[in-house]
Every structure is written in structure tokens, then in C-alpha cells.
Amino acid sequence: MSDPAVDPGSAPSAGAEPGRRPGRLTVYLGAAPGVGKTYAMLDEAQRRRSRGTDVVVGLVETHGRAATLEKIGDLEIVPRRVVRHRGVELTELDTEAVIARGPEVALVDELAHTNAPGSPHPKRWEDVADLLAAGIDVVTTVNVQHLESLNEDVEAITGVRQKETVPDHVVRAADQIQLVDMSPQALRRRLAHGNVYRADQIDASLASYFREGNLTALRELALLWLADRVDDALTQYRTEHAIAGVWPARERIVVAVTGGPESATLLRRGARIAERAAGSELLAVHVLATDGLPTAPPAVIAADRALVESLGGTFHTVVGEDVPSAVVDFAQGANATMVVVGVSRHSRWREALLGSTSTEIARLAGAIDVHLVTHERARSGARPLASSALSPSRRLAGWVLAFVAPLALTGLLVLVQEDVSASTELMLFLAAAVGVALVGGRWPAVACAAASFLCLNWFFTEPTGRFTIADPENLLALVVFVLVAAAVASVVDLAARRASQAYRARAEASTLAALSRSVLSGEDTADAVVSRLAETFQLAHVALEERVAERAPWTTIAEAARSTASPGGGGSGSGSDSDDDRTIVRIDDTRRLVLTGRPLPAGDRQVLEAFGTQAGIVLEHRRLSARAEKARILEEADATRTALLAAVSHDLRTPLASIRAAVDGLRSDAVALDPDDEAALVDTAATSTARLEQLIDNLLDASRLESGALSPVLRDVSLDEIVPLAVDPFADHVSLEVPDDLPLVHTDPGLLERVVANIVANAVRHAPGGVPVRVLAARAGDSVELRVEDRGPGLDDARKARMFEPFQRLGDVSGTGLGLGLAVAAGLSRAVGATIAPEDTPGGGLTMVLTVPMAGG
């Protein structure tokens, strides 16, 4: 088996040696926790070490199990890397230490584990990829419920969604996968004996996740997933060794679907055969001609596809010039064990002369079994007549020419008979038959050939005037003429049909593409869909109807009408046309299209059905997206409310507690306060009151911005009237540099003052002690820029992107705010036509640039 593919998203570790082979990956796959994966991994490690292999323990989770701890024994353990997260010490695999140690084999438990924040990789399987890239063999473990592709299946079985998953391709790329299996009863006994979880967890585990039904289903998932992986390995082995024969390691039933009425019978028979053996596969194959034109109506093929999928199989379409060879080639490529084919619908004499598809498949199948299924149409000789691709007027013209052309040509040749040879006469009549074929199709051309034969026999073949032929060569010439004329007419007619089908297919594809573009380009509302349909198919009225349940009445949710008809009121299928002109196209169980106007050809209906299906999917996607957006908004609102409650419960109580303490101290008669103490308490009450007032103002402003109740009053004003008032509470910590000759700005003075005050308060909070915050103003084009510079720690680009979101403190540990200041400032600035942008202060720190439009700008 090939070496494992290292995940491309993980760069090789610095310890990797150029030219060294990648390490080999061995995975112990468990059906459930507690089956003994880690123990089996350690058992292999002990066996390898006893054979002289250098084995180390990179990371093994014992979960307090004595047997696992004892099994580690004296294996060398590489110390783990310590990661601190939110004041808690966590240990993770130290990939660099293992690579530096350079063992032959490293044991790494729990492949799907999510690493602690701050680790080099978010997932442990990425750490394993680094070890493999460094040439170290890795033995690891994983449970089936952690495989990404099975996540939803496991949730449906157990009711628990696994947050830690590993991509399937990582496990599939392993050089060896060992299934660690245990019967559900044995695992439950092991759990009850305390060999898996602590005593206080046993009863809850047995009653929930470790129910016998859950364990049986998980065990089956593990076996089926591993069977697929083994099947992939078998296919790869057969490909690498050019093995064309069938290896019946697994039952695969291929059903040859023609698109005829017997297809449903064949598919159901194939499904019953596949059900006899567990793990069998059902594959349906339909062969298209090499010219790409359909041999069966698309609606019929779509119905067969839906039936196959409902039976648990897959539908495949292949292109081939010879149907039996194409079916057998597909079966051999799929490593099929049986081909199910129907008895030919041709009559016995035709089958004897031309053979049959089923007989040819049986001849070519070789080691593959062929199951011949009879059906109602078997050997009936029934073959639907192909509808003519020509218009009625052309067919009528063809039949007229079929008799007029030979008579006219005969009259012309009789006049000039002495100057025309027999071969020329035959060629002229043949040209007439070809011309009739071009105009009217096959059968008028055949009739023309027959009439020409009679004319040639009567007028130009000795003895003339009688339907007898003296010279056998003349008889042969006339017979050959009829056969050639009929053959040429058939070829010309077939070419005309194929050309017509190609034009039709191109028109249908173009129509469907145009309708699809209208949906995918954003015109995906219900009104846009019905309007486009009415325009494209020139229908009098199109309605999109919906119902809430299968038997509920239909209601019109969108409709469109051409100028020749009025759309009518709501209800089902309203319009001016009669019910006889209505066409109903089903989208799904709850939606349908009702079209009134001209009768639709079958081809148009097929396009409509295809478009209806696509439109239904897109509209459903949009509906779900709208729901998801509403859910996201509600989730954000809920998160905001939760954050607000948490913040208010803490940040409002703090100044209130200070005010209460100061007031109680001033009112107390138990302690005599000197003037300095009284002044300090009064100052504390005043400061806390100012803090409380600012918090409440920010909350009110945030609420007004959220509800859209803010109504700014804009006027021309000087920054001299605004900025000093805004920075006055912070005068001891601010250096104000605002020139007197700045132009007037157009804004709401009160709201802009709140913006400046919040920006300055934020800067003062983060500025280091003793270093004032600079507030500068200057003209910049058609606006005035106010810059607030601090020398604090600054912010990286990632945190700058989030700094204007509510409740973002971004490193502020002072506990003196809700994290609403900048969010309120950004909202108020937008309301007054200003903008705020963060910049790095040269030399370190953060600069907030407030741009205000000039008056008259």
C-alpha cells in the first residue's frame, strides 16, 4: 500500500530531513470509547520495542485506567508541552521535542483531539502530519464517531454531536488501519465493572450513550467504513497490477437501463438481488450514443434515476458506440459480480437476424454473471414509432413529390430517350429519390423509389410497355436501384432527424442555461422566476403555487401574465385561459408551476421540469438562508442581551457601591470625620456618580442607535465650541492642540461632543501614567481631521477590526467600562456624517482619526 499522504495544509516541521521518506501511519480504529484502542496500541509498541525498534510515547491518555498505565511500562515518554490558557495549565503533544528526539516510532493517542489555544496547530492530526513529514512512523487511535463524514450519522444514532473530528482522508491515507472491535454486551459489562469510566459516571453512560442499540449501530458504521476503505485498497491494487478480471470480494449488481418501460422492473429485481447479501451495491448504467443525443426522453431517465436512488443505489451514464460493450466495460470497471438485463423487446425473427443486446452482453461478460429478466414487453416486437422531425407541410410536399417527380422525370426522359443511356436514367431517378428524402423524409422517398422502379420497368426496360424484364442484368440493376434509393433515403432521413434533435437539444440547453442564469445571478425571487418563464415560453399566464401540507389547498405566491391575458386574483391557477390549456409542472411536494396558454410540446415540458427542479432547490436555499440570517440576528441580539446583563450587573454595581459607601460614611454618627475625610468621601461619590452617568449615557446611546431613534440636528459650528468641552473631564491627562483658525464643520455639536469624549476617555484609559494624550486638529481637503494619539500598547490588525463592536474591551482590565464607548462613538459619528479610523501611533500606541465634513462641503 502506498505511503500516507501528508495533509497539504500542514507545513512539514523544521525537523524534516530533505530526501527522507515520510513516516508510516498506523491507526487503531474503535467503534466506541473503551473498546481497547490505546491498550492495543501500547501492546504493539511493546512488541516493536522487543524486536529492537526505537519507540517513544509522544502522548498517551490513560484516563486513570490501571491496565493502560501498567501497559506503558518502561516505554520512554517524551515530556509534554505546557500551554497556559485562561489561567489554567494544559498539556499537549510536544511535536518539536519528539522530532528532536528522532525515534523510529512515536505513539500519539486520540488523533481527533483539539489542541489548546496557542498550540502550533489547532488539531492533533496536523501535529501527526509533522511527525510523518519528519520520517517518524506514528501509531495512533481514533473512534469512528470522530470521523468527519460520519458526524451527522453518529448524532442521529446517539443524540450527541461530536465537536472533535478528523477528516476522513487523513485516516484513509494510513498505511494500516486496525479495527479494535468488541461486542456491545461485552463493552457494557466492561463499563459496568468500572474499566472505562469512574463509578459516578457508569449509570448515566449505560443509560444514554452506551445503550446496546447505539453500540450496535456504531459497530456497524465502523465495519462499513472500514469495508469501503478496504475496497478502495483492492481497487488500487487491481489498477497498479493491471488486473482486468473481476474479483468477487463484494456483491455489486449492475442493472442495464434502456429508458424503456421495462427499466423499473429491472431495477426492482436488481435491488432484491442486492438485498440478499449485506453490503451489496446496486448500480444502474444507461448508455448514451457517441453523438451525445438522448436515446430516451430525459423525463424517463430522470424517473429511473430517482427510482434507483430510492432503492439505495447509484445511477451512472456512460457514452459508448456499442451498448453491450459499454455495459460490460462499466461492469468490469466497477468490479461487478452480476449484470441484470432485460429480455429483448424485438421479435424472434429480428433477434435471430440481428441479434440482441442481452445475448451480446452475456457473450462478452466473461466471469460476470448475467441475470436475464423477463417482462411484459419481452419479445413483443413493440417498438415505438419515431415521431417525424419534419413539419406537416414538408411531409405533405414529400408525398406529393414522391409521385409527381417520377412521372415528370419519365415524361422528360421519354422526350429525349434517344440521347440518354440506361445508367443515366437510373442516376436521375436515384437523384429524384434523394431529393424527395430531403424534402419529406424516409417513407416518401421509399414510395418515390417504388414509383421510379415501375416507371423504369414500363418505359425504359426491354420489353417496354409491359411489367416484364427480358434481360436479367436489367432486373438486377432495377433491384439494386430500389435498395440503394431506400438506403440513401434512410440515411438522409436519419441525418435530418439527428440534426433536428441536435438543434432541439441545443435550444433546450440554451433555454435552461438562460433560466438558470436568471436564478443564479440573483433573480431568484418567485416573481422573477414566473416572469422569466412567461417571457421565455410565450405563455399567457404563469403561476407559482404553494401549499403547507400534502392535502392542503394550493395558494398562488407569485404570478405573471402577458399583455394578452390578465393575471387574475389570488387562488389556484387564476388566469384568462381555459383549464384545457393548463400545464402543471411539479417542483416538489409543496410547490408547483401552473402554466396557461398554448399547449406545450414534450420537449418544452422537459425543460420546464428541469428548471422547476433547479428553481425549487435555489428558492429553498434562499428561504433557508433567510431563516439562517434571522436566526443569526436573533443569536446576536441574544448574545448582546447576555453580554449587557453581565456587564450591567458588574459595572453598574461598582460605582453604585462606591456611592453608597461614601454616603453611608458621611451620614454615620459613629465616627467623627475630619474635613479631609469628608472631602475624600464627597470626591469618591462625585467620581462614582460621573462614572455611573457615563455608563448610563453609553447604554442609552447604544439603545437609541440600535432602535434607530436617533435624530441628529446638523448645523455649521466651530470645533472650538466642541472639543474643549469634550476633553474637560480629562484635562489633567490631555494635551490639546486645536488651532483657532480651523474652518467650520457641519455636524450635530452635542453628538460630536459625545464622540470626542468617548474617544478621549478610551485613550486616557490605555495611556501610560505621566504621558498625556495628544488631541490635534487640522484641515484635510474638504474635511477637518481630529487626531487623538496615545502611547499605550496599541492594537494589532485583528483587534482593530473588532474594536468598534459592542462589549469589546480588547485588553482593558481596569473594569471601569462596559466596552461600549467606541461602539457608541462609531454609531454616533455615522449619524452626524463623520468617520472614525484607527492608526498606529509612530513610536508605539494608537491614534484615532475622526474626520468631520466642513461646512458647505
mmCIF file of N, CA and C in Angstrom, residues 292 405 548 631 780 786 794:
data_model
loop_
_atom_site.group_PDB
_atom_site.id
_atom_site.type_symbol
_atom_site.label_atom_id
_atom_site.label_comp_id
_atom_site.label_asym_id
_atom_site.label_seq_id
_atom_site.Cartn_x
_atom_site.Cartn_y
_atom_site.Cartn_z
ATOM 1 N N GLY A 292 -23.904 11.879 -28.456
ATOM 2 C CA GLY A 292 -24.357 12.671 -27.325
ATOM 3 C C GLY A 292 -25.837 12.952 -27.292
ATOM 4 N N ALA A 405 -42.603 13.538 -58.995
ATOM 5 C CA ALA A 405 -41.239 13.561 -59.513
ATOM 6 C C ALA A 405 -40.976 12.402 -60.482
ATOM 7 N N VAL A 548 -49.156 24.242 2.325
ATOM 8 C CA VAL A 548 -48.434 23.998 3.579
ATOM 9 C C VAL A 548 -48.333 22.517 3.898
ATOM 10 N N ALA A 631 -32.041 33.845 12.183
ATOM 11 C CA ALA A 631 -31.519 33.169 13.377
ATOM 12 C C ALA A 631 -30.218 33.800 13.844
ATOM 13 N N ALA A 780 -8.069 68.787 6.235
ATOM 14 C CA ALA A 780 -7.633 67.739 5.300
ATOM 15 C C ALA A 780 -8.609 67.719 4.140
ATOM 16 N N LEU A 786 -9.609 65.322 13.322
ATOM 17 C CA LEU A 786 -9.270 65.419 14.737
ATOM 18 C C LEU A 786 -8.566 64.120 15.110
ATOM 19 N N GLY A 794 -1.247 49.835 22.105
ATOM 20 C CA GLY A 794 -1.699 49.711 20.728
ATOM 21 C C GLY A 794 -2.475 48.424 20.496
#
